[in-house]
Amino acid sequence: MAPPVIVLVRPQLGENIGKAARAMLNFGLTEMRLVAPRDGWPNPAAGPAASGADLVLERAEVFATVAEALHDIPHVYATTVRKRGLVMPVVTPEEAAREMRALPERSAILFGAERSGLETDEVAVAGKIVTVPINPAFRSLNLAQAVILLAYEWSKHETLAVPTEGEPREPRATQSQLEGLVQQLYGALDAADYFHPPDRTPATKNTVRTILTKAGWSNREVQAMRGIVRALVQGRRK
Amino acid sequence: MAPPVIVLVRPQLGENIGKAARAMLNFGLTEMRLVAPRDGWPNPAAGPAASGADLVLERAEVFATVAEALHDIPHVYATTVRKRGLVMPVVTPEEAAREMRALPERSAILFGAERSGLETDEVAVAGKIVTVPINPAFRSLNLAQAVILLAYEWSKHETLAVPTEGEPREPRATQSQLEGLVQQLYGALDAADYFHPPDRTPATKNTVRTILTKAGWSNREVQAMRGIVRALVQGRRK
């Protein structure tokens, strides 16, 4: 399953090309194509902005037209927010990512120039439009931000890109492990004269029990709480 | 359904604060809080980088500490990629967004400083860690990019948000209500000589904090726990 090709059409600033490369590599995309970059290629401003995503820039290929850049790509998505009188399917980044995953051939995503975006005839080359659902009162997504959202959605379905740093979740304590804490605390509170008046004792005990149950602690956490109660009680005996 | 509060902890460059504001407003988030911004606030570099998201910057509030910034927020997510010896649930931006949608009270997302990220004790204040699944061979997500991915995920479910049905639930305690219990227990445990050896004290305190945070208690339950701790301590004095 080859990752999609990111095609920047008439990008203006080298800095934005570098930022797009950085956005791509964060989510495992490495193939960038440039159509008629305004300031030529290579562009010295791209490298510093890429923050180390040099391999994306080094491999970037330059083409004169959108059609040439897409010569070997069967499935093309055009990112745009504007209505254009084109009758084309419009999908969200999430839908586009899901579709690209299911396609047996390669896909590409077109991004227009910084201010002007894609021309209508460039959009028409694509099979579908991708539109990021955005605050209609603001709409100020820059090129690298659009790239990162698409790259992020694509990588979400990538099994390699799972969070590797998380702790495995601990299983919840068993009822009897929790009961040990409950009974210990009942005993300690009884000794501290917490339960009064006596006719309220069962209700108060139930409150304590539900509070401890709600916490959803693991056995490690239950044992830590037992240690805490023990420390408070033993402190008392000193 | 109030959108989450975006909390930038010790942000360095005004430009990055502006970019974060722009990222937020693109996805309908307007409430930004700043904890100890390095260059003070307001910062003249923020406005130009916000590209028109001025209302976010104008409404931004400044706090001296993370705890103060979260004083009225019951549900806190910390964005981090690092292992920290904290046993806390780790969720993806997608999972965090879905959870925040389902929560009846407000939530906040903490973002650390540009290079250093969040300190361990700042992460420990949160109930959960959010980690963006990222290319393990690159990992170069900047502050505004992290903000935009979280904001984007949140806004995705905008139309799907439905009022929660079923049992009326007690609202979760705010961060400052919970903090009262945390500090009270720290004090009681310190008096009971629980924290030893001294070099383990910060880690042990973070463990205690995460256990109490995980519990998800309401203010009524937090106050009941405070009464329990008080009883155990006062019992000792008899």
Coordinates of C-alpha atoms in Angstrom, one line a residue:
Chain A
M1 CA 0.0 0.0 0.0
A2 CA 2.1 2.9 -1.3
P3 CA 1.5 6.2 0.5
P4 CA -0.1 9.0 -1.6
V5 CA 2.1 11.4 -3.6
I6 CA 1.8 15.0 -2.4
V7 CA 1.7 17.4 -5.4
L8 CA 2.3 21.1 -4.7
V9 CA 1.0 23.1 -7.7
R10 CA 2.8 26.4 -8.3
P11 CA 4.1 26.8 -4.7
Q12 CA 5.5 30.2 -4.1
L13 CA 7.7 30.2 -1.0
G14 CA 10.5 27.7 -0.5
E15 CA 9.8 28.0 3.2
N16 CA 6.3 26.6 2.6
I17 CA 7.7 23.7 0.5
G18 CA 10.0 22.9 3.4
K19 CA 7.2 23.0 5.9
A20 CA 5.1 20.7 3.7
A21 CA 8.0 18.3 3.6
R22 CA 8.2 18.3 7.4
A23 CA 4.4 17.8 7.7
M24 CA 4.6 14.9 5.3
L25 CA 7.5 13.1 7.0
N26 CA 5.9 13.3 10.4
F27 CA 3.2 11.0 9.0
G28 CA 5.4 8.8 6.9
L29 CA 4.9 10.4 3.5
T30 CA 8.0 10.8 1.5
E31 CA 7.1 11.4 -2.2
M32 CA 6.6 15.1 -3.1
R33 CA 6.2 16.5 -6.6
L34 CA 6.4 20.1 -7.5
V35 CA 4.6 21.7 -10.4
A36 CA 6.2 24.9 -11.7
P37 CA 7.5 26.2 -8.4
R38 CA 7.6 30.0 -8.7
D39 CA 11.3 30.4 -7.6
G40 CA 12.7 27.3 -9.3
W41 CA 14.1 24.2 -7.6
P42 CA 16.1 23.5 -5.5
N43 CA 15.1 26.5 -3.3
P44 CA 17.6 27.4 -0.5
A45 CA 14.7 28.5 1.8
A46 CA 13.2 25.0 1.8
G47 CA 15.8 23.1 3.8
P48 CA 15.8 25.1 7.0
A49 CA 12.0 25.0 7.1
A50 CA 11.9 21.2 6.6
S51 CA 13.6 20.8 10.1
G52 CA 15.3 17.6 9.0
A53 CA 12.9 16.3 6.5
D54 CA 15.7 16.6 3.9
L55 CA 15.1 13.2 2.3
V56 CA 11.6 14.4 1.1
L57 CA 13.2 17.5 -0.5
E58 CA 16.0 15.6 -2.0
R59 CA 13.6 13.2 -3.7
A60 CA 11.2 15.9 -4.8
E61 CA 10.6 15.8 -8.5
V62 CA 9.7 18.9 -10.6
F63 CA 7.2 19.0 -13.5
A64 CA 6.0 21.7 -15.8
T65 CA 2.3 20.8 -15.6
V66 CA -0.2 19.1 -13.4
A67 CA -0.8 16.5 -16.1
E68 CA 2.8 15.6 -16.3
A69 CA 3.1 15.4 -12.5
L70 CA 0.3 12.9 -12.4
H71 CA 1.4 10.8 -15.4
D72 CA 1.7 7.5 -13.5
I73 CA -1.1 8.1 -10.9
P74 CA -4.6 6.7 -11.4
H75 CA -6.3 8.3 -8.4
V76 CA -6.2 12.0 -7.8
Y77 CA -7.7 14.1 -5.1
A78 CA -7.7 17.9 -5.3
T79 CA -7.8 19.9 -2.1
T80 CA -9.9 23.0 -2.4
V81 CA -12.6 24.8 -0.5
R82 CA -14.2 26.7 -3.3
K83 CA -17.2 25.9 -5.4
R84 CA -16.2 25.8 -9.0
G85 CA -19.2 24.7 -11.1
L86 CA -17.6 21.3 -11.3
V87 CA -19.8 18.3 -10.6
M88 CA -17.4 16.2 -8.7
P89 CA -17.7 14.1 -5.5
V90 CA -16.5 16.0 -2.5
V91 CA -15.0 14.0 0.4
T92 CA -13.5 14.9 3.8
P93 CA -9.8 14.1 4.6
E94 CA -11.0 11.2 6.6
E95 CA -13.0 9.7 3.7
A96 CA -10.2 10.4 1.3
A97 CA -7.8 8.5 3.6
R98 CA -10.1 5.6 3.9
E99 CA -10.6 5.4 0.1
M100 CA -6.9 5.7 -0.7
R101 CA -6.2 2.8 1.7
A102 CA -8.7 0.7 -0.2
L103 CA -7.3 1.5 -3.6
P104 CA -5.0 -1.1 -5.2
E105 CA -3.1 1.6 -7.2
R106 CA -1.3 4.8 -6.2
S107 CA -3.0 8.0 -5.4
A108 CA -2.0 11.6 -5.3
I109 CA -3.3 14.7 -3.5
L110 CA -3.1 18.1 -5.3
F111 CA -2.5 21.3 -3.3
G112 CA -2.7 24.7 -4.9
A113 CA -0.6 27.8 -4.6
E114 CA -0.4 29.6 -1.3
R115 CA -3.1 32.3 -2.0
S116 CA -4.8 31.4 -5.2
G117 CA -5.2 27.7 -4.7
L118 CA -5.9 25.4 -7.6
E119 CA -7.3 26.6 -10.9
T120 CA -10.6 25.1 -12.0
D121 CA -9.0 23.1 -14.8
E122 CA -6.4 21.7 -12.3
V123 CA -9.2 20.6 -10.0
A124 CA -10.9 19.0 -13.0
V125 CA -8.0 16.7 -13.5
A126 CA -8.8 15.1 -10.2
G127 CA -11.4 12.4 -9.6
K128 CA -12.6 13.9 -6.4
I129 CA -12.4 17.0 -4.3
V130 CA -11.1 16.9 -0.7
T131 CA -12.4 19.7 1.5
V132 CA -11.3 20.1 5.1
P133 CA -14.4 21.0 7.2
I134 CA -13.4 24.3 8.6
N135 CA -14.8 27.3 10.5
P136 CA -16.8 29.1 7.8
A137 CA -16.2 32.4 9.7
F138 CA -12.4 32.1 9.5
R139 CA -11.0 29.8 6.8
S140 CA -7.3 30.4 7.1
L141 CA -5.6 27.1 6.5
N142 CA -2.1 27.5 5.1
L143 CA -0.5 25.1 2.7
A144 CA 1.6 23.1 5.3
Q145 CA -1.5 22.8 7.5
A146 CA -3.6 21.4 4.7
V147 CA -0.8 18.9 4.0
I148 CA -0.4 17.9 7.6
L149 CA -4.1 17.2 8.0
L150 CA -4.3 15.0 4.9
A151 CA -1.0 13.2 5.9
Y152 CA -2.3 12.7 9.4
E153 CA -5.5 11.2 8.2
W154 CA -3.7 8.9 5.9
S155 CA -1.2 7.7 8.5
K156 CA -4.0 7.0 11.0
H157 CA -4.8 3.8 9.3
E158 CA -1.1 2.9 9.1
T159 CA -0.4 0.1 11.5
L160 CA 3.3 1.2 11.9
A161 CA 2.3 4.6 13.2
V162 CA 0.6 3.5 16.5
P163 CA 1.7 5.3 19.6
T164 CA 4.7 3.4 20.8
E165 CA 5.2 5.3 24.0
G166 CA 2.1 4.6 26.0
E167 CA 2.0 2.5 29.1
P168 CA -0.1 -0.6 28.7
R169 CA -3.3 -0.2 30.6
E170 CA -3.5 -1.9 33.9
P171 CA -6.5 -4.1 34.5
R172 CA -9.0 -2.9 37.0
A173 CA -8.6 -4.4 40.5
T174 CA -10.8 -7.4 41.3
Q175 CA -13.7 -7.0 43.6
S176 CA -11.8 -8.7 46.5
Q177 CA -8.8 -6.6 46.0
L178 CA -11.0 -3.5 46.3
E179 CA -12.8 -5.0 49.2
G180 CA -9.5 -5.2 51.1
L181 CA -9.2 -1.4 50.8
V182 CA -12.9 -0.8 51.7
Q183 CA -12.7 -2.9 54.9
Q184 CA -9.3 -1.5 55.9
L185 CA -10.7 2.1 55.5
Y186 CA -13.9 1.2 57.4
G187 CA -11.8 -0.1 60.3
A188 CA -9.6 2.9 60.3
L189 CA -12.5 5.3 60.2
D190 CA -14.3 3.4 62.9
A191 CA -11.2 3.8 65.1
A192 CA -11.1 7.5 64.3
D193 CA -14.8 7.8 65.4
Y194 CA -15.9 8.9 61.9
F195 CA -19.1 7.0 61.8
H196 CA -21.7 8.9 63.8
P197 CA -24.6 9.0 64.4
P198 CA -24.8 5.2 64.5
D199 CA -28.0 5.0 62.5
R200 CA -26.3 6.8 59.6
T201 CA -23.4 4.4 59.7
P202 CA -24.6 2.0 56.9
A203 CA -25.4 4.9 54.6
T204 CA -22.1 6.5 55.2
K205 CA -20.3 3.3 54.6
N206 CA -22.1 2.9 51.3
T207 CA -21.0 6.4 50.3
V208 CA -17.4 5.5 51.1
R209 CA -17.7 2.3 49.1
T210 CA -19.2 3.9 46.0
I211 CA -16.5 6.6 46.0
L212 CA -13.8 4.0 46.1
T213 CA -15.5 1.8 43.5
K214 CA -16.1 4.7 41.1
A215 CA -12.4 5.4 41.1
G216 CA -11.8 2.3 38.9
W217 CA -8.3 1.7 40.3
S218 CA -6.0 -1.1 39.3
N219 CA -4.7 -3.4 42.0
R220 CA -1.4 -1.4 42.1
E221 CA -3.4 1.7 42.8
V222 CA -5.6 0.0 45.4
Q223 CA -2.4 -1.2 47.1
A224 CA -1.0 2.3 47.0
M225 CA -4.2 3.6 48.6
R226 CA -3.9 0.9 51.3
G227 CA -0.3 2.1 52.0
I228 CA -1.6 5.6 52.3
V229 CA -4.3 4.7 54.7
R230 CA -1.8 2.6 56.7
A231 CA 0.6 5.6 56.8
L232 CA -2.1 7.9 58.1
V233 CA -3.1 5.4 60.8
Q234 CA 0.4 4.5 61.8
G235 CA 1.4 8.1 61.9
R236 CA -1.3 8.4 64.5
R237 CA 0.2 5.7 66.7
K238 CA 3.6 7.4 66.9
Chain B
M1 CA -21.0 21.6 24.4
A2 CA -18.2 24.0 25.1
P3 CA -15.1 23.5 23.0
P4 CA -11.9 22.6 24.9
V5 CA -9.7 25.2 26.3
I6 CA -6.2 25.2 24.7
V7 CA -3.5 25.8 27.4
L8 CA 0.0 26.7 26.2
V9 CA 2.5 26.0 28.9
R10 CA 5.6 28.3 28.9
P11 CA 5.4 29.1 25.2
Q12 CA 8.6 30.8 24.0
L13 CA 7.9 32.6 20.7
G14 CA 5.0 35.0 20.2
E15 CA 4.9 33.8 16.6
N16 CA 4.1 30.3 17.8
I17 CA 1.3 31.6 20.0
G18 CA -0.1 33.4 17.0
K19 CA 0.1 30.3 14.9
A20 CA -1.6 28.3 17.5
A21 CA -4.4 30.9 17.6
R22 CA -4.8 30.6 13.9
A23 CA -4.9 26.8 14.1
M24 CA -7.6 27.0 16.8
L25 CA -9.9 29.4 15.0
N26 CA -9.8 27.4 11.8
F27 CA -11.6 24.7 13.8
G28 CA -13.8 26.9 15.9
L29 CA -11.8 27.0 19.1
T30 CA -11.5 30.4 20.7
E31 CA -10.4 30.0 24.3
M32 CA -6.6 30.1 24.8
R33 CA -4.8 30.2 28.2
L34 CA -1.1 30.9 28.5
V35 CA 1.0 29.7 31.4
A36 CA 4.0 31.8 32.1
P37 CA 4.8 32.9 28.5
R38 CA 8.5 33.4 28.3
D39 CA 8.4 36.9 26.7
G40 CA 5.3 38.2 28.6
W41 CA 1.9 39.0 27.2
P42 CA 0.8 40.6 25.0
N43 CA 3.5 39.8 22.6
P44 CA 3.8 41.9 19.4
A45 CA 5.0 38.9 17.3
A46 CA 1.7 37.0 18.0
G47 CA -0.7 39.2 16.0
P48 CA 0.9 38.9 12.5
A49 CA 1.3 35.1 12.9
A50 CA -2.3 34.7 13.8
S51 CA -3.4 35.9 10.3
G52 CA -6.6 37.4 11.6
A53 CA -7.4 35.2 14.5
D54 CA -7.1 38.3 16.7
L55 CA -10.1 37.5 18.8
V56 CA -8.4 34.4 20.2
L57 CA -5.3 36.4 21.2
E58 CA -7.4 39.3 22.6
R59 CA -9.3 36.8 24.8
A60 CA -6.3 34.9 25.9
E61 CA -5.8 34.7 29.6
V62 CA -2.4 34.5 31.4
F63 CA -1.7 32.4 34.5
A64 CA 1.4 31.8 36.5
T65 CA 1.0 28.1 36.9
V66 CA -0.7 25.1 35.2
A67 CA -2.8 24.6 38.3
E68 CA -4.2 28.1 38.1
A69 CA -4.9 27.9 34.4
L70 CA -6.9 24.8 35.1
H71 CA -8.7 26.1 38.2
D72 CA -12.2 25.6 36.7
I73 CA -11.6 22.7 34.4
P74 CA -12.5 19.1 35.4
H75 CA -11.1 17.2 32.4
V76 CA -7.5 17.7 31.4
Y77 CA -5.5 16.1 28.6
A78 CA -1.8 16.5 28.3
T79 CA -0.1 16.3 24.9
T80 CA 3.2 14.5 25.1
V81 CA 5.2 11.8 23.4
R82 CA 7.6 10.9 26.1
K83 CA 7.5 8.1 28.7
R84 CA 7.5 9.5 32.1
G85 CA 7.0 6.8 34.6
L86 CA 3.5 7.9 35.0
V87 CA 0.8 5.3 34.8
M88 CA -1.9 7.1 32.9
P89 CA -4.2 6.3 30.1
V90 CA -2.8 7.3 26.7
V91 CA -5.3 8.2 23.9
T92 CA -5.1 9.3 20.3
P93 CA -6.4 12.8 19.3
E94 CA -9.4 11.0 17.8
E95 CA -10.2 9.2 21.0
A96 CA -9.6 12.4 23.0
A97 CA -12.0 14.3 20.7
R98 CA -14.7 11.6 21.0
E99 CA -14.3 11.6 24.8
M100 CA -14.4 15.4 25.2
R101 CA -17.6 15.4 23.1
A102 CA -19.2 13.0 25.5
L103 CA -18.2 14.9 28.6
P104 CA -20.8 17.1 30.2
E105 CA -18.2 19.5 31.6
R106 CA -15.4 21.5 30.0
S107 CA -12.1 20.0 29.1
A108 CA -8.7 21.5 28.5
I109 CA -5.7 20.3 26.4
L110 CA -2.2 21.1 27.7
F111 CA 0.7 21.8 25.2
G112 CA 4.2 22.2 26.5
A113 CA 6.9 24.6 25.5
E114 CA 8.4 24.5 21.9
R115 CA 11.4 22.3 22.6
S116 CA 11.1 20.9 26.1
G117 CA 7.4 20.0 26.1
L118 CA 5.6 19.5 29.4
E119 CA 7.4 18.6 32.6
T120 CA 6.4 15.4 34.3
D121 CA 4.6 17.1 37.1
E122 CA 2.6 19.1 34.6
V123 CA 1.6 15.9 32.8
A124 CA 0.6 14.4 36.2
V125 CA -2.0 17.1 36.6
A126 CA -3.9 15.7 33.6
G127 CA -6.2 12.8 33.7
K128 CA -5.0 11.4 30.4
I129 CA -2.1 11.7 27.9
V130 CA -2.9 12.5 24.2
T131 CA -0.2 11.3 21.8
V132 CA -0.4 11.9 18.1
P133 CA 0.7 8.7 16.4
I134 CA 3.7 9.9 14.4
N135 CA 6.5 8.5 12.2
P136 CA 8.9 7.2 14.9
A137 CA 11.8 7.9 12.6
F138 CA 11.1 11.6 12.4
R139 CA 8.9 13.0 15.2
S140 CA 9.0 16.7 14.4
L141 CA 5.6 18.1 15.2
N142 CA 5.7 21.7 16.2
L143 CA 3.4 23.5 18.6
A144 CA 0.9 24.9 16.1
Q145 CA 0.8 21.6 14.3
A146 CA 0.0 19.7 17.4
V147 CA -2.7 22.3 18.2
I148 CA -4.2 22.1 14.7
L149 CA -4.5 18.3 14.8
L150 CA -6.3 18.3 18.1
A151 CA -8.6 21.2 17.1
Y152 CA -9.3 19.4 13.8
E153 CA -10.3 16.2 15.5
W154 CA -12.5 18.0 17.9
S155 CA -14.3 20.0 15.2
K156 CA -14.9 16.8 13.2
H157 CA -17.6 15.7 15.6
E158 CA -19.2 19.1 15.8
T159 CA -22.4 18.0 13.9
L160 CA -22.4 14.6 15.6
A161 CA -22.6 16.0 19.1
V162 CA -25.8 14.9 20.8
P163 CA -27.0 15.7 24.2
T164 CA -26.1 12.8 26.6
E165 CA -29.1 10.9 27.8
G166 CA -29.6 8.7 30.8
E167 CA -28.7 9.2 34.4
P168 CA -28.1 12.8 35.4
R169 CA -24.5 12.8 36.6
E170 CA -22.8 14.9 39.2
P171 CA -20.3 17.2 37.5
R172 CA -16.7 16.3 37.9
A173 CA -14.8 18.3 40.5
T174 CA -12.8 21.2 39.1
Q175 CA -9.1 21.1 39.1
S176 CA -8.8 23.4 42.1
Q177 CA -11.3 21.4 44.1
L178 CA -9.3 18.3 43.4
E179 CA -6.1 20.2 44.1
G180 CA -7.4 20.9 47.6
L181 CA -7.5 17.1 48.3
V182 CA -4.2 16.5 46.7
Q183 CA -2.4 19.1 48.8
Q184 CA -4.2 18.0 52.0
L185 CA -3.1 14.4 51.5
Y186 CA 0.4 15.4 50.6
G187 CA 0.5 17.3 53.9
A188 CA -0.9 14.5 55.9
L189 CA 1.4 11.9 54.3
D190 CA 4.4 14.2 54.9
A191 CA 3.5 14.4 58.6
A192 CA 3.1 10.6 58.7
D193 CA 6.6 10.3 57.3
Y194 CA 5.3 8.5 54.2
F195 CA 7.6 10.2 51.7
H196 CA 11.0 8.4 51.8
P197 CA 13.6 8.3 50.5
P198 CA 13.5 12.0 49.8
D199 CA 14.8 11.6 46.2
R200 CA 11.7 9.5 45.4
T201 CA 9.3 12.1 46.9
P202 CA 8.4 13.9 43.6
A203 CA 7.7 10.6 41.8
T204 CA 5.6 9.3 44.8
K205 CA 3.7 12.5 44.8
N206 CA 2.9 12.2 41.1
T207 CA 1.7 8.7 41.7
V208 CA -0.6 9.9 44.4
R209 CA -1.9 12.6 42.2
T210 CA -2.6 10.4 39.2
I211 CA -4.5 7.9 41.4
L212 CA -6.7 10.7 42.8
T213 CA -7.2 12.3 39.3
K214 CA -8.1 9.0 37.8
A215 CA -10.9 8.5 40.3
G216 CA -13.0 11.2 38.5
W217 CA -14.8 12.3 41.6
S218 CA -17.4 15.0 41.9
N219 CA -16.8 17.8 44.3
R220 CA -19.1 16.1 46.8
E221 CA -16.9 13.0 46.6
V222 CA -13.7 15.0 46.8
Q223 CA -15.1 16.7 49.9
A224 CA -16.0 13.3 51.4
M225 CA -12.5 12.1 50.8
R226 CA -11.2 15.3 52.5
G227 CA -13.4 14.5 55.5
I228 CA -11.9 10.9 55.5
V229 CA -8.4 12.1 55.4
R230 CA -9.2 14.7 58.2
A231 CA -10.7 12.0 60.3
L232 CA -7.7 9.7 59.9
V233 CA -5.4 12.6 60.8
Q234 CA -7.4 13.9 63.7
G235 CA -8.0 10.4 65.1
R236 CA -4.3 10.4 65.4
R237 CA -4.2 13.5 67.6
K238 CA -6.5 12.0 70.3

